[in-house]
PDB file of C-alpha atoms in Angstrom:
ATOM      1  CA  MET A 179      69.918   8.781  -2.828  1.00 78.00           C
ATOM      2  CA  ALA A 180      67.003   7.192  -4.514  1.00 94.00           C
ATOM      3  CA  HIS A 181      66.857   3.697  -4.396  1.00 97.00           C
ATOM      4  CA  PHE A 182      67.374   1.409  -7.020  1.00 98.00           C
ATOM      5  CA  LEU A 183      63.985  -0.102  -7.472  1.00 98.00           C
ATOM      6  CA  GLN A 184      63.688   4.173  -8.678  1.00 98.00           C
ATOM      7  CA  SER A 185      66.280   4.381 -11.264  1.00 97.00           C
ATOM      8  CA  GLU A 186      66.079   3.843 -14.668  1.00 97.00           C
ATOM      9  CA  ALA A 187      68.264   0.652 -15.195  1.00 98.00           C
ATOM     10  CA  TRP A 188      64.796  -0.511 -13.050  1.00 98.00           C
ATOM     11  CA  ALA A 189      62.381   1.248 -15.286  1.00 98.00           C
ATOM     12  CA  ARG A 190      63.658  -0.678 -18.036  1.00 98.00           C
ATOM     13  CA  PHE A 191      63.702  -4.374 -16.758  1.00 98.00           C
ATOM     14  CA  GLN A 192      59.710  -3.899 -15.962  1.00 97.00           C
ATOM     15  CA  GLN A 193      59.040  -2.625 -19.573  1.00 97.00           C
ATOM     16  CA  SER A 194      61.285  -5.325 -20.271  1.00 97.00           C
ATOM     17  CA  LEU A 195      58.377  -7.586 -18.617  1.00 96.00           C
ATOM     18  CA  GLY A 196      55.906  -5.847 -20.329  1.00 96.00           C
ATOM     19  CA  GLU A 197      54.773  -3.625 -17.616  1.00 97.00           C
ATOM     20  CA  ARG A 198      53.617   0.366 -18.228  1.00 97.00           C
ATOM     21  CA  VAL A 199      55.923   2.684 -16.549  1.00 98.00           C
ATOM     22  CA  THR A 200      55.936   6.410 -16.172  1.00 98.00           C
ATOM     23  CA  ARG A 201      59.165   8.553 -14.814  1.00 97.00           C
ATOM     24  CA  ARG A 202      59.062  11.903 -14.026  1.00 97.00           C
ATOM     25  CA  VAL A 203      62.083  14.700 -12.612  1.00 97.00           C
ATOM     26  CA  GLY A 204      61.510  17.566 -11.535  1.00 97.00           C
ATOM     27  CA  GLU A 205      63.303  20.116  -8.366  1.00 95.00           C
ATOM     28  CA  ASN A 206      64.628  18.382  -6.190  1.00 97.00           C
ATOM     29  CA  TRP A 207      62.353  15.166  -6.570  1.00 98.00           C
ATOM     30  CA  SER A 208      61.936  12.626  -8.660  1.00 98.00           C
ATOM     31  CA  PHE A 209      59.619   9.309  -9.002  1.00 98.00           C
ATOM     32  CA  LEU A 210      59.632   5.780 -11.449  1.00 98.00           C
ATOM     33  CA  GLY A 211      55.974   4.764 -11.546  1.00 98.00           C
ATOM     34  CA  VAL A 212      54.907   1.175 -12.389  1.00 98.00           C
ATOM     35  CA  GLU A 213      51.150   0.670 -13.181  1.00 98.00           C
ATOM     36  CA  GLU A 214      49.657  -3.051 -11.613  1.00 96.00           C
ATOM     37  CA  THR A 215      46.422  -4.506 -11.794  1.00 92.00           C
ATOM     38  CA  GLN A 216      44.667  -6.182  -8.473  1.00 82.00           C
ATOM     39  CA  THR A 217      42.000  -8.898  -9.551  1.00 79.00           C
ATOM     40  CA  PHE A 218      39.227 -10.087  -7.358  1.00 70.00           C
ATOM     41  CA  GLY A 219      37.004 -12.305  -8.681  1.00 63.00           C
ATOM     42  CA  PRO A 220      35.490 -10.300 -12.056  1.00 65.00           C
ATOM     43  CA  PHE A 221      36.806  -7.114 -10.478  1.00 73.00           C
ATOM     44  CA  HIS A 222      39.639  -5.547 -11.765  1.00 83.00           C
ATOM     45  CA  THR A 223      41.819  -2.568 -10.536  1.00 93.00           C
ATOM     46  CA  LYS A 224      44.433  -0.727 -11.962  1.00 96.00           C
ATOM     47  CA  ARG A 225      47.433   1.025  -8.664  1.00 96.00           C
ATOM     48  CA  LEU A 226      50.097   3.386  -9.897  1.00 98.00           C
ATOM     49  CA  TYR A 227      52.675   2.622  -7.625  1.00 98.00           C
ATOM     50  CA  ALA A 228      56.099   4.151  -7.001  1.00 98.00           C
ATOM     51  CA  PRO A 229      58.409   0.831  -4.800  1.00 97.00           C
ATOM     52  CA  TYR A 230      60.483   3.568  -2.214  1.00 97.00           C
ATOM     53  CA  GLY A 231      59.306   6.454  -3.693  1.00 97.00           C
ATOM     54  CA  PRO A 232      58.908   9.481  -5.036  1.00 98.00           C
ATOM     55  CA  SER A 233      62.814  10.364  -4.156  1.00 98.00           C
ATOM     56  CA  PHE A 234      62.961  14.028  -2.228  1.00 98.00           C
ATOM     57  CA  SER A 235      65.921  16.027  -1.218  1.00 97.00           C
ATOM     58  CA  ASP A 236      64.106  18.830  -0.022  1.00 97.00           C
ATOM     59  CA  PRO A 237      60.799  18.662   2.541  1.00 97.00           C
ATOM     60  CA  ALA A 238      58.583  20.869   0.328  1.00 97.00           C
ATOM     61  CA  ALA A 239      59.493  18.917  -2.905  1.00 98.00           C
ATOM     62  CA  LEU A 240      57.608  16.105  -1.558  1.00 98.00           C
ATOM     63  CA  GLU A 241      53.643  18.066  -2.607  1.00 98.00           C
ATOM     64  CA  PRO A 242      54.840  19.013  -5.716  1.00 98.00           C
ATOM     65  CA  ALA A 243      56.386  15.154  -6.549  1.00 98.00           C
ATOM     66  CA  LEU A 244      53.003  13.606  -4.915  1.00 98.00           C
ATOM     67  CA  GLU A 245      50.554  15.904  -7.210  1.00 98.00           C
ATOM     68  CA  GLN A 246      53.280  14.901 -10.324  1.00 98.00           C
ATOM     69  CA  PHE A 247      52.786  11.442  -9.425  1.00 98.00           C
ATOM     70  CA  GLU A 248      48.521  11.828  -8.471  1.00 98.00           C
ATOM     71  CA  LEU A 249      48.188  13.218 -12.282  1.00 98.00           C
ATOM     72  CA  ASN A 250      49.787  10.416 -14.561  1.00 98.00           C
ATOM     73  CA  ALA A 251      47.901   8.224 -12.097  1.00 98.00           C
ATOM     74  CA  ARG A 252      44.549   9.698 -13.917  1.00 97.00           C
ATOM     75  CA  GLU A 253      45.842  10.230 -16.947  1.00 97.00           C
ATOM     76  CA  MET A 254      46.725   6.419 -17.078  1.00 97.00           C
ATOM     77  CA  GLY A 255      43.508   5.861 -15.954  1.00 96.00           C
ATOM     78  CA  ASP A 256      44.345   4.230 -12.957  1.00 97.00           C
ATOM     79  CA  VAL A 257      42.203   3.935  -9.721  1.00 96.00           C
ATOM     80  CA  PHE A 258      44.688   4.454  -6.560  1.00 97.00           C
ATOM     81  CA  VAL A 259      48.100   5.513  -6.132  1.00 98.00           C
ATOM     82  CA  ARG A 260      50.669   3.433  -3.871  1.00 97.00           C
ATOM     83  CA  VAL A 261      53.395   5.685  -2.665  1.00 98.00           C
ATOM     84  CA  GLU A 262      56.805   5.137  -0.855  1.00 98.00           C
ATOM     85  CA  PRO A 263      57.986   8.419  -0.657  1.00 98.00           C
ATOM     86  CA  MET A 264      62.156   8.301   0.267  1.00 98.00           C
ATOM     87  CA  GLY A 265      64.504  11.545   1.482  1.00 97.00           C
ATOM     88  CA  THR A 266      67.587  11.465   0.668  1.00 95.00           C
ATOM     89  CA  SER A 267      68.144  11.568   4.319  1.00 93.00           C
ATOM     90  CA  PRO A 268      66.285  10.891   7.561  1.00 94.00           C
ATOM     91  CA  GLU A 269      66.532  14.902   8.158  1.00 95.00           C
ATOM     92  CA  VAL A 270      64.561  15.345   4.889  1.00 97.00           C
ATOM     93  CA  GLU A 271      61.793  13.548   5.873  1.00 97.00           C
ATOM     94  CA  LYS A 272      61.025  14.963   9.319  1.00 95.00           C
ATOM     95  CA  GLY A 273      57.449  15.976   8.596  1.00 96.00           C
ATOM     96  CA  ALA A 274      56.126  13.816   6.064  1.00 98.00           C
ATOM     97  CA  ARG A 275      53.920  11.762   7.592  1.00 97.00           C
ATOM     98  CA  GLU A 276      51.766  14.628   8.078  1.00 97.00           C
ATOM     99  CA  LYS A 277      52.280  15.851   5.010  1.00 97.00           C
ATOM    100  CA  LEU A 278      51.228  12.824   3.820  1.00 98.00           C
ATOM    101  CA  GLU A 279      48.083  12.958   5.540  1.00 98.00           C
ATOM    102  CA  ALA A 280      47.171  16.811   4.727  1.00 98.00           C
ATOM    103  CA  LEU A 281      47.359  15.186   1.325  1.00 98.00           C
ATOM    104  CA  GLY A 282      45.075  12.281   2.190  1.00 98.00           C
ATOM    105  CA  TYR A 283      47.057   9.569   1.845  1.00 98.00           C
ATOM    106  CA  HIS A 284      46.236   6.667   4.688  1.00 97.00           C
ATOM    107  CA  ARG A 285      48.666   4.490   5.894  1.00 96.00           C
ATOM    108  CA  VAL A 286      48.386   0.208   4.580  1.00 94.00           C
ATOM    109  CA  SER A 287      50.360  -2.997   4.959  1.00 88.00           C
ATOM    110  CA  HIS A 288      53.401  -2.941   3.531  1.00 82.00           C
ATOM    111  CA  LEU A 289      54.790  -4.363   0.447  1.00 79.00           C
ATOM    112  CA  LEU A 290      58.507  -3.778   0.868  1.00 89.00           C
ATOM    113  CA  PRO A 291      60.258  -3.772   3.954  1.00 91.00           C
ATOM    114  CA  GLU A 292      59.895  -0.581   6.293  1.00 93.00           C
ATOM    115  CA  ASP A 293      62.964  -1.134   7.687  1.00 94.00           C
ATOM    116  CA  THR A 294      66.656  -1.764   6.331  1.00 96.00           C
ATOM    117  CA  TRP A 295      70.269  -2.214   7.718  1.00 96.00           C
ATOM    118  CA  ARG A 296      73.085  -1.034   5.828  1.00 97.00           C
ATOM    119  CA  ILE A 297      76.436  -0.469   5.809  1.00 98.00           C
ATOM    120  CA  ASN A 298      78.506   3.000   5.253  1.00 98.00           C
ATOM    121  CA  VAL A 299      81.573   1.346   3.411  1.00 98.00           C
ATOM    122  CA  THR A 300      83.406   5.107   2.466  1.00 98.00           C
ATOM    123  CA  VAL A 301      85.415   3.910   5.853  1.00 96.00           C
ATOM    124  CA  GLY A 302      87.737   1.965   4.367  1.00 95.00           C
ATOM    125  CA  ARG A 303      88.385  -1.851   4.389  1.00 96.00           C
ATOM    126  CA  ASP A 304      90.336  -2.372   7.441  1.00 96.00           C
ATOM    127  CA  ALA A 305      87.349  -0.399   9.822  1.00 97.00           C
ATOM    128  CA  LEU A 306      84.505  -1.959   7.551  1.00 97.00           C
ATOM    129  CA  LEU A 307      86.399  -5.525   9.164  1.00 97.00           C
ATOM    130  CA  LYS A 308      86.819  -4.292  12.337  1.00 97.00           C
ATOM    131  CA  GLY A 309      83.385  -3.097  12.479  1.00 97.00           C
ATOM    132  CA  MET A 310      81.966  -7.166  11.939  1.00 97.00           C
ATOM    133  CA  ASP A 311      82.025  -9.580  14.900  1.00 96.00           C
ATOM    134  CA  LYS A 312      84.798 -11.500  15.854  1.00 96.00           C
ATOM    135  CA  SER A 313      83.603 -14.245  14.421  1.00 96.00           C
ATOM    136  CA  ASN A 314      82.764 -13.066  10.998  1.00 97.00           C
ATOM    137  CA  ARG A 315      86.332 -11.800  10.380  1.00 97.00           C
ATOM    138  CA  LYS A 316      87.693 -15.785  11.292  1.00 96.00           C
ATOM    139  CA  ARG A 317      85.292 -17.622   8.609  1.00 96.00           C
ATOM    140  CA  TYR A 318      86.432 -15.374   5.915  1.00 97.00           C
ATOM    141  CA  ARG A 319      89.744 -15.458   6.576  1.00 96.00           C
ATOM    142  CA  GLN A 320      89.747 -19.173   6.911  1.00 95.00           C
ATOM    143  CA  ALA A 321      87.273 -19.137   4.137  1.00 95.00           C
ATOM    144  CA  ALA A 322      90.020 -20.250   1.403  1.00 91.00           C
ATOM    145  CA  GLY A 323      91.567 -22.893   3.381  1.00 90.00           C
ATOM    146  CA  LYS A 324      88.824 -24.632   4.350  1.00 91.00           C
ATOM    147  CA  GLY A 325      88.282 -25.090  -0.024  1.00 91.00           C
ATOM    148  CA  ILE A 326      85.396 -22.560  -0.258  1.00 95.00           C
ATOM    149  CA  GLU A 327      86.038 -19.827  -3.440  1.00 96.00           C
ATOM    150  CA  ILE A 328      83.712 -16.726  -3.490  1.00 97.00           C
ATOM    151  CA  ARG A 329      83.361 -15.577  -7.907  1.00 97.00           C
ATOM    152  CA  THR A 330      81.156 -13.218  -9.329  1.00 98.00           C
ATOM    153  CA  SER A 331      79.107 -14.262 -12.081  1.00 98.00           C
ATOM    154  CA  THR A 332      77.348 -12.009 -14.698  1.00 98.00           C
ATOM    155  CA  ASP A 333      75.812 -15.134 -17.063  1.00 98.00           C
ATOM    156  CA  PRO A 334      71.908 -15.125 -16.296  1.00 97.00           C
ATOM    157  CA  GLU A 335      72.139 -19.095 -16.837  1.00 97.00           C
ATOM    158  CA  ASP A 336      73.840 -19.586 -13.545  1.00 97.00           C
ATOM    159  CA  ILE A 337      70.264 -18.412 -11.335  1.00 97.00           C
ATOM    160  CA  PRO A 338      69.311 -21.604 -11.265  1.00 95.00           C
ATOM    161  CA  LEU A 339      72.673 -21.792  -8.319  1.00 96.00           C
ATOM    162  CA  LEU A 340      70.601 -19.722  -6.928  1.00 96.00           C
ATOM    163  CA  THR A 341      67.211 -20.810  -7.357  1.00 93.00           C
ATOM    164  CA  LYS A 342      67.491 -23.924  -5.962  1.00 91.00           C
ATOM    165  CA  LEU A 343      69.664 -22.509  -2.517  1.00 93.00           C
ATOM    166  CA  MET A 344      66.796 -20.298  -2.148  1.00 89.00           C
ATOM    167  CA  SER A 345      64.232 -23.013  -2.336  1.00 77.00           C
ATOM    168  CA  ASP A 346      65.755 -24.888   0.407  1.00 66.00           C
ATOM    169  CA  VAL A 347      65.168 -21.338   2.184  1.00 60.00           C
ATOM    170  CA  GLU A 348      61.560 -21.707   1.401  1.00 53.00           C
ATOM    171  CA  GLU A 349      61.047 -25.268   2.602  1.00 57.00           C
ATOM    172  CA  ARG A 350      62.444 -24.114   5.762  1.00 54.00           C
ATOM    173  CA  ASP A 351      61.330 -21.055   6.929  1.00 50.00           C
ATOM    174  CA  GLY A 352      57.787 -21.183   4.944  1.00 47.00           C
ATOM    175  CA  ILE A 353      57.983 -18.588   2.505  1.00 52.00           C
ATOM    176  CA  MET A 354      57.780 -17.660  -1.091  1.00 52.00           C
ATOM    177  CA  LEU A 355      60.209 -16.307  -2.951  1.00 66.00           C
ATOM    178  CA  ARG A 356      60.885 -15.367  -6.361  1.00 74.00           C
ATOM    179  CA  ASP A 357      61.305 -18.384  -9.136  1.00 87.00           C
ATOM    180  CA  THR A 358      64.006 -18.982 -11.776  1.00 92.00           C
ATOM    181  CA  GLU A 359      62.369 -17.678 -14.566  1.00 94.00           C
ATOM    182  CA  TYR A 360      61.559 -14.513 -13.627  1.00 95.00           C
ATOM    183  CA  LEU A 361      64.989 -13.571 -11.978  1.00 96.00           C
ATOM    184  CA  LYS A 362      66.929 -15.016 -14.754  1.00 97.00           C
ATOM    185  CA  LYS A 363      64.558 -12.182 -16.673  1.00 97.00           C
ATOM    186  CA  GLU A 364      65.774 -10.164 -13.731  1.00 97.00           C
ATOM    187  CA  ALA A 365      69.825 -10.558 -14.449  1.00 98.00           C
ATOM    188  CA  ALA A 366      69.526 -10.662 -18.565  1.00 98.00           C
ATOM    189  CA  SER A 367      68.169  -6.931 -18.028  1.00 98.00           C
ATOM    190  CA  LEU A 368      70.883  -5.828 -15.258  1.00 98.00           C
ATOM    191  CA  PHE A 369      73.570  -7.823 -15.743  1.00 98.00           C
ATOM    192  CA  PRO A 370      74.922  -6.611 -19.226  1.00 98.00           C
ATOM    193  CA  THR A 371      74.758  -2.940 -17.477  1.00 97.00           C
ATOM    194  CA  GLY A 372      76.424  -3.775 -14.209  1.00 98.00           C
ATOM    195  CA  ASN A 373      73.267  -3.315 -12.709  1.00 98.00           C
ATOM    196  CA  GLY A 374      73.759  -6.662 -11.101  1.00 98.00           C
ATOM    197  CA  ARG A 375      76.029  -9.279 -10.336  1.00 98.00           C
ATOM    198  CA  LEU A 376      75.585 -13.124  -8.898  1.00 98.00           C
ATOM    199  CA  TYR A 377      77.791 -14.004  -6.150  1.00 98.00           C
ATOM    200  CA  LEU A 378      78.270 -17.701  -5.701  1.00 98.00           C
ATOM    201  CA  ALA A 379      80.196 -19.628  -3.132  1.00 98.00           C
ATOM    202  CA  ALA A 380      82.009 -22.994  -3.923  1.00 97.00           C
ATOM    203  CA  LEU A 381      83.041 -25.460  -1.538  1.00 94.00           C
ATOM    204  CA  HIS A 382      85.822 -27.503  -3.522  1.00 86.00           C
ATOM    205  CA  GLU A 383      85.420 -31.152  -2.247  1.00 75.00           C
ATOM    206  CA  LYS A 384      88.051 -33.282  -1.013  1.00 69.00           C
ATOM    207  CA  ASP A 385      88.105 -37.260  -1.350  1.00 63.00           C
ATOM    208  CA  THR A 386      88.777 -38.926   2.226  1.00 64.00           C
ATOM    209  CA  ASP A 387      92.700 -38.516   1.777  1.00 65.00           C
ATOM    210  CA  GLY A 388      92.052 -34.851   1.521  1.00 66.00           C
ATOM    211  CA  GLN A 389      92.871 -34.402  -1.334  1.00 67.00           C
ATOM    212  CA  PRO A 390      90.901 -32.277  -4.111  1.00 70.00           C
ATOM    213  CA  THR A 391      88.767 -33.962  -5.942  1.00 70.00           C
ATOM    214  CA  GLY A 392      87.861 -31.343  -9.109  1.00 71.00           C
ATOM    215  CA  GLU A 393      84.182 -31.229  -8.243  1.00 82.00           C
ATOM    216  CA  GLU A 394      82.761 -28.307  -6.534  1.00 88.00           C
ATOM    217  CA  ARG A 395      79.193 -27.509  -4.393  1.00 94.00           C
ATOM    218  CA  VAL A 396      77.924 -24.222  -5.051  1.00 96.00           C
ATOM    219  CA  ILE A 397      76.418 -23.907  -1.195  1.00 97.00           C
ATOM    220  CA  ALA A 398      75.637 -19.991  -1.115  1.00 97.00           C
ATOM    221  CA  ALA A 399      74.743 -17.601  -3.707  1.00 97.00           C
ATOM    222  CA  ASN A 400      73.437 -13.684  -3.255  1.00 97.00           C
ATOM    223  CA  PHE A 401      72.636 -11.893  -6.531  1.00 97.00           C
ATOM    224  CA  VAL A 402      73.167  -8.373  -5.932  1.00 98.00           C
ATOM    225  CA  PHE A 403      71.876  -4.742  -7.049  1.00 98.00           C
ATOM    226  CA  LEU A 404      74.371  -2.274  -8.273  1.00 98.00           C
ATOM    227  CA  ASP A 405      73.995   0.963  -9.175  1.00 97.00           C
ATOM    228  CA  ASP A 406      76.733   3.878  -8.087  1.00 96.00           C
ATOM    229  CA  ASP A 407      75.953   4.397  -4.509  1.00 96.00           C
ATOM    230  CA  CYS A 408      74.821   1.449  -2.900  1.00 98.00           C
ATOM    231  CA  CYS A 409      75.285  -2.497  -3.562  1.00 98.00           C
ATOM    232  CA  TYR A 410      71.791  -4.146  -2.169  1.00 98.00           C
ATOM    233  CA  LEU A 411      71.791  -7.322  -1.059  1.00 97.00           C
ATOM    234  CA  ILE A 412      68.703  -8.235  -2.437  1.00 94.00           C
ATOM    235  CA  HIS A 413      68.396 -12.533  -3.417  1.00 94.00           C
ATOM    236  CA  ASN A 414      70.194 -15.320  -0.630  1.00 93.00           C
ATOM    237  CA  GLY A 415      70.424 -18.701  -0.526  1.00 92.00           C
ATOM    238  CA  ALA A 416      71.899 -21.164   1.634  1.00 93.00           C
ATOM    239  CA  ASP A 417      72.748 -24.567   2.110  1.00 93.00           C
ATOM    240  CA  SER A 418      71.850 -25.380   5.847  1.00 90.00           C
ATOM    241  CA  ASN A 419      73.984 -28.062   5.581  1.00 92.00           C
ATOM    242  CA  TYR A 420      76.794 -26.373   4.974  1.00 93.00           C
ATOM    243  CA  PHE A 421      76.300 -23.634   7.854  1.00 91.00           C
ATOM    244  CA  LYS A 422      79.483 -24.297   9.873  1.00 93.00           C
ATOM    245  CA  THR A 423      81.779 -23.976   6.993  1.00 94.00           C
ATOM    246  CA  GLY A 424      81.271 -20.093   6.838  1.00 95.00           C
ATOM    247  CA  ALA A 425      80.518 -19.710   3.396  1.00 97.00           C
ATOM    248  CA  ASN A 426      77.400 -17.480   3.601  1.00 96.00           C
ATOM    249  CA  VAL A 427      79.413 -15.147   6.153  1.00 97.00           C
ATOM    250  CA  ALA A 428      82.473 -15.031   4.464  1.00 98.00           C
ATOM    251  CA  MET A 429      80.660 -14.264   1.208  1.00 98.00           C
ATOM    252  CA  GLN A 430      78.583 -11.405   2.575  1.00 97.00           C
ATOM    253  CA  VAL A 431      81.597  -9.954   3.589  1.00 98.00           C
ATOM    254  CA  GLN A 432      83.019 -10.136   0.331  1.00 98.00           C
ATOM    255  CA  ILE A 433      80.226  -8.355  -0.977  1.00 98.00           C
ATOM    256  CA  VAL A 434      80.898  -5.445   1.707  1.00 98.00           C
ATOM    257  CA  LEU A 435      84.379  -5.129   0.769  1.00 98.00           C
ATOM    258  CA  ASP A 436      83.836  -4.974  -2.946  1.00 98.00           C
ATOM    259  CA  ALA A 437      81.268  -2.218  -2.913  1.00 98.00           C
ATOM    260  CA  ALA A 438      84.096  -0.303  -1.021  1.00 98.00           C
ATOM    261  CA  GLU A 439      86.191  -1.333  -3.821  1.00 97.00           C
ATOM    262  CA  GLU A 440      84.765   0.448  -6.045  1.00 98.00           C
ATOM    263  CA  GLY A 441      83.527   3.295  -5.052  1.00 97.00           C
ATOM    264  CA  ARG A 442      80.271   2.958  -3.227  1.00 98.00           C
ATOM    265  CA  LYS A 443      78.598   4.689  -0.586  1.00 98.00           C
ATOM    266  CA  TRP A 444      76.869   2.069   0.961  1.00 98.00           C
ATOM    267  CA  CYS A 445      75.900  -1.204   1.355  1.00 98.00           C
ATOM    268  CA  ASP A 446      72.039  -2.181   2.222  1.00 97.00           C
ATOM    269  CA  PHE A 447      71.453  -5.559   3.167  1.00 96.00           C
ATOM    270  CA  HIS A 448      67.212  -4.971   2.218  1.00 93.00           C
ATOM    271  CA  GLY A 449      64.881  -5.954   4.945  1.00 90.00           C
ATOM    272  CA  MET A 450      65.467  -6.353   8.560  1.00 92.00           C
ATOM    273  CA  ALA A 451      62.472  -6.624  11.979  1.00 88.00           C
ATOM    274  CA  PRO A 452      61.084  -3.005  13.403  1.00 86.00           C
ATOM    275  CA  GLU A 453      63.287  -1.569  15.811  1.00 85.00           C
ATOM    276  CA  GLY A 454      62.795  -3.120  19.617  1.00 84.00           C
ATOM    277  CA  ALA A 455      61.346  -6.843  17.466  1.00 87.00           C
ATOM    278  CA  GLY A 456      62.058 -10.142  20.019  1.00 89.00           C
ATOM    279  CA  PRO A 457      62.113 -13.468  18.967  1.00 89.00           C
ATOM    280  CA  GLU A 458      58.883 -13.302  18.508  1.00 88.00           C
ATOM    281  CA  HIS A 459      59.477 -11.676  14.995  1.00 87.00           C
ATOM    282  CA  PRO A 460      59.481 -13.753  12.329  1.00 85.00           C
ATOM    283  CA  TRP A 461      62.651 -11.738  11.087  1.00 85.00           C
ATOM    284  CA  TYR A 462      64.791 -11.184  14.388  1.00 88.00           C
ATOM    285  CA  GLY A 463      67.293 -13.871  13.365  1.00 88.00           C
ATOM    286  CA  PHE A 464      68.121 -12.715  10.060  1.00 87.00           C
ATOM    287  CA  THR A 465      68.194  -9.302  11.315  1.00 92.00           C
ATOM    288  CA  LYS A 466      70.591 -10.597  14.202  1.00 93.00           C
ATOM    289  CA  PHE A 467      73.362 -11.848  11.383  1.00 93.00           C
ATOM    290  CA  LYS A 468      73.014  -8.562   9.402  1.00 95.00           C
ATOM    291  CA  GLN A 469      73.473  -7.154  12.186  1.00 94.00           C
ATOM    292  CA  SER A 470      76.320  -8.814  12.831  1.00 96.00           C
ATOM    293  CA  PHE A 471      78.461  -6.995  10.066  1.00 97.00           C
ATOM    294  CA  GLY A 472      78.640  -3.821  11.306  1.00 96.00           C
ATOM    295  CA  GLY A 473      75.650  -0.755  10.522  1.00 96.00           C
ATOM    296  CA  GLU A 474      73.128   0.855  11.420  1.00 96.00           C
ATOM    297  CA  ALA A 475      69.383   1.088  10.868  1.00 95.00           C
ATOM    298  CA  ARG A 476      67.259   2.945   8.295  1.00 95.00           C
ATOM    299  CA  HIS A 477      63.852   3.227   8.549  1.00 94.00           C
ATOM    300  CA  TYR A 478      61.812   4.098   6.203  1.00 95.00           C
ATOM    301  CA  LEU A 479      58.377   6.901   5.658  1.00 96.00           C
ATOM    302  CA  GLY A 480      56.072   3.076   4.783  1.00 95.00           C
ATOM    303  CA  THR A 481      53.530   2.080   2.273  1.00 97.00           C
ATOM    304  CA  TRP A 482      50.849   4.816   1.595  1.00 97.00           C
ATOM    305  CA  GLU A 483      47.757   5.257  -0.477  1.00 97.00           C
ATOM    306  CA  LYS A 484      45.674   7.422  -2.447  1.00 98.00           C
ATOM    307  CA  PRO A 485      42.116   7.020  -4.141  1.00 97.00           C
ATOM    308  CA  ILE A 486      41.907   8.771  -7.364  1.00 97.00           C
ATOM    309  CA  LYS A 487      38.776   7.078  -8.512  1.00 95.00           C
ATOM    310  CA  LYS A 488      36.929   6.729  -4.422  1.00 94.00           C
ATOM    311  CA  ALA A 489      33.624   4.715  -5.806  1.00 91.00           C
ATOM    312  CA  HIS A 490      35.861   2.457  -7.561  1.00 91.00           C
ATOM    313  CA  TYR A 491      38.356   1.721  -4.991  1.00 91.00           C
ATOM    314  CA  ALA A 492      35.510   2.376  -2.041  1.00 90.00           C
ATOM    315  CA  VAL A 493      34.929  -1.117  -3.868  1.00 87.00           C
ATOM    316  CA  TYR A 494      38.202  -2.546  -4.243  1.00 86.00           C
ATOM    317  CA  ASP A 495      38.867  -2.105  -0.507  1.00 84.00           C
ATOM    318  CA  LEU A 496      35.912  -3.544   0.585  1.00 84.00           C
ATOM    319  CA  ALA A 497      36.276  -7.055  -1.040  1.00 79.00           C
ATOM    320  CA  ARG A 498      40.607  -6.341  -0.126  1.00 77.00           C
ATOM    321  CA  LYS A 499      39.149  -6.179   3.456  1.00 75.00           C
ATOM    322  CA  VAL A 500      36.780  -9.263   3.304  1.00 73.00           C
ATOM    323  CA  ILE A 501      39.001 -11.475   1.470  1.00 69.00           C
ATOM    324  CA  ALA A 502      42.066 -10.574   4.173  1.00 62.00           C
ATOM    325  CA  HIS A 503      39.769 -11.927   6.843  1.00 63.00           C
ATOM    326  CA  LYS A 504      38.264 -15.025   5.487  1.00 62.00           C
TER     327      LYS A 504
END
């Protein structure tokens, strides 16, 4: 199973942004590469980047995939390649790190999470609910009674409902997330083809007598990516003032159940703290939250680079290290 960021749908989105992309499919391997430009002062350095790629289904397929990727980078005039190889299973990836080192690649700080939490949704609705924390099941079943409606949208104009909540997360956790215009472009590319969907959890307001006022407040949202095999929970936001309603939990339970109902194999929560990380890790809290839905960890091979133009890359790498230590 190739990651969504190696899909044709993601290639179309990158092209809609004006990015230069390259795709190749070989025997038991494939890749999508996106050309990126790194700028340090007056210096511009182009790299060819494969997010969660190349994909390979046989251990022997990794080397020819990388060889073709490097060839494409040379033809495009890129200074170096950055890859995050992903086998169809952990078993297929055995020996891949040693192979990468033998081919001249070296590890660098990751751009995308190197660990993720995912749920096998082929086990059916009852087993999925049973595998979740009791409190999650309770919040899901009580959501409607609390006036919470969970619905979906494929209208890019609804994206601000999500980004407003994401801005609250930025302020609370001190992290930078995608802005409204970027996500609207993402939605405009992915929604029409069925490769994306916006989930919304709305609280229907009541007056002092407990009667509906006809108004609602969106208090949790999630922009998911979709392919035939997997649903990826990518962009999430929730209003911390309404955490006790359980709306965010109920929404994510619904996402998992919909993935199963629609015949997918996995639901990927996109990112988690490394195995064994303690409370001091910045991702510890939301990792525990993701694990409360049941599932398993998936550890990736990480991010690797290899110079194509060695002299230029050496200057770039030095500049990168100097800036990082300032």
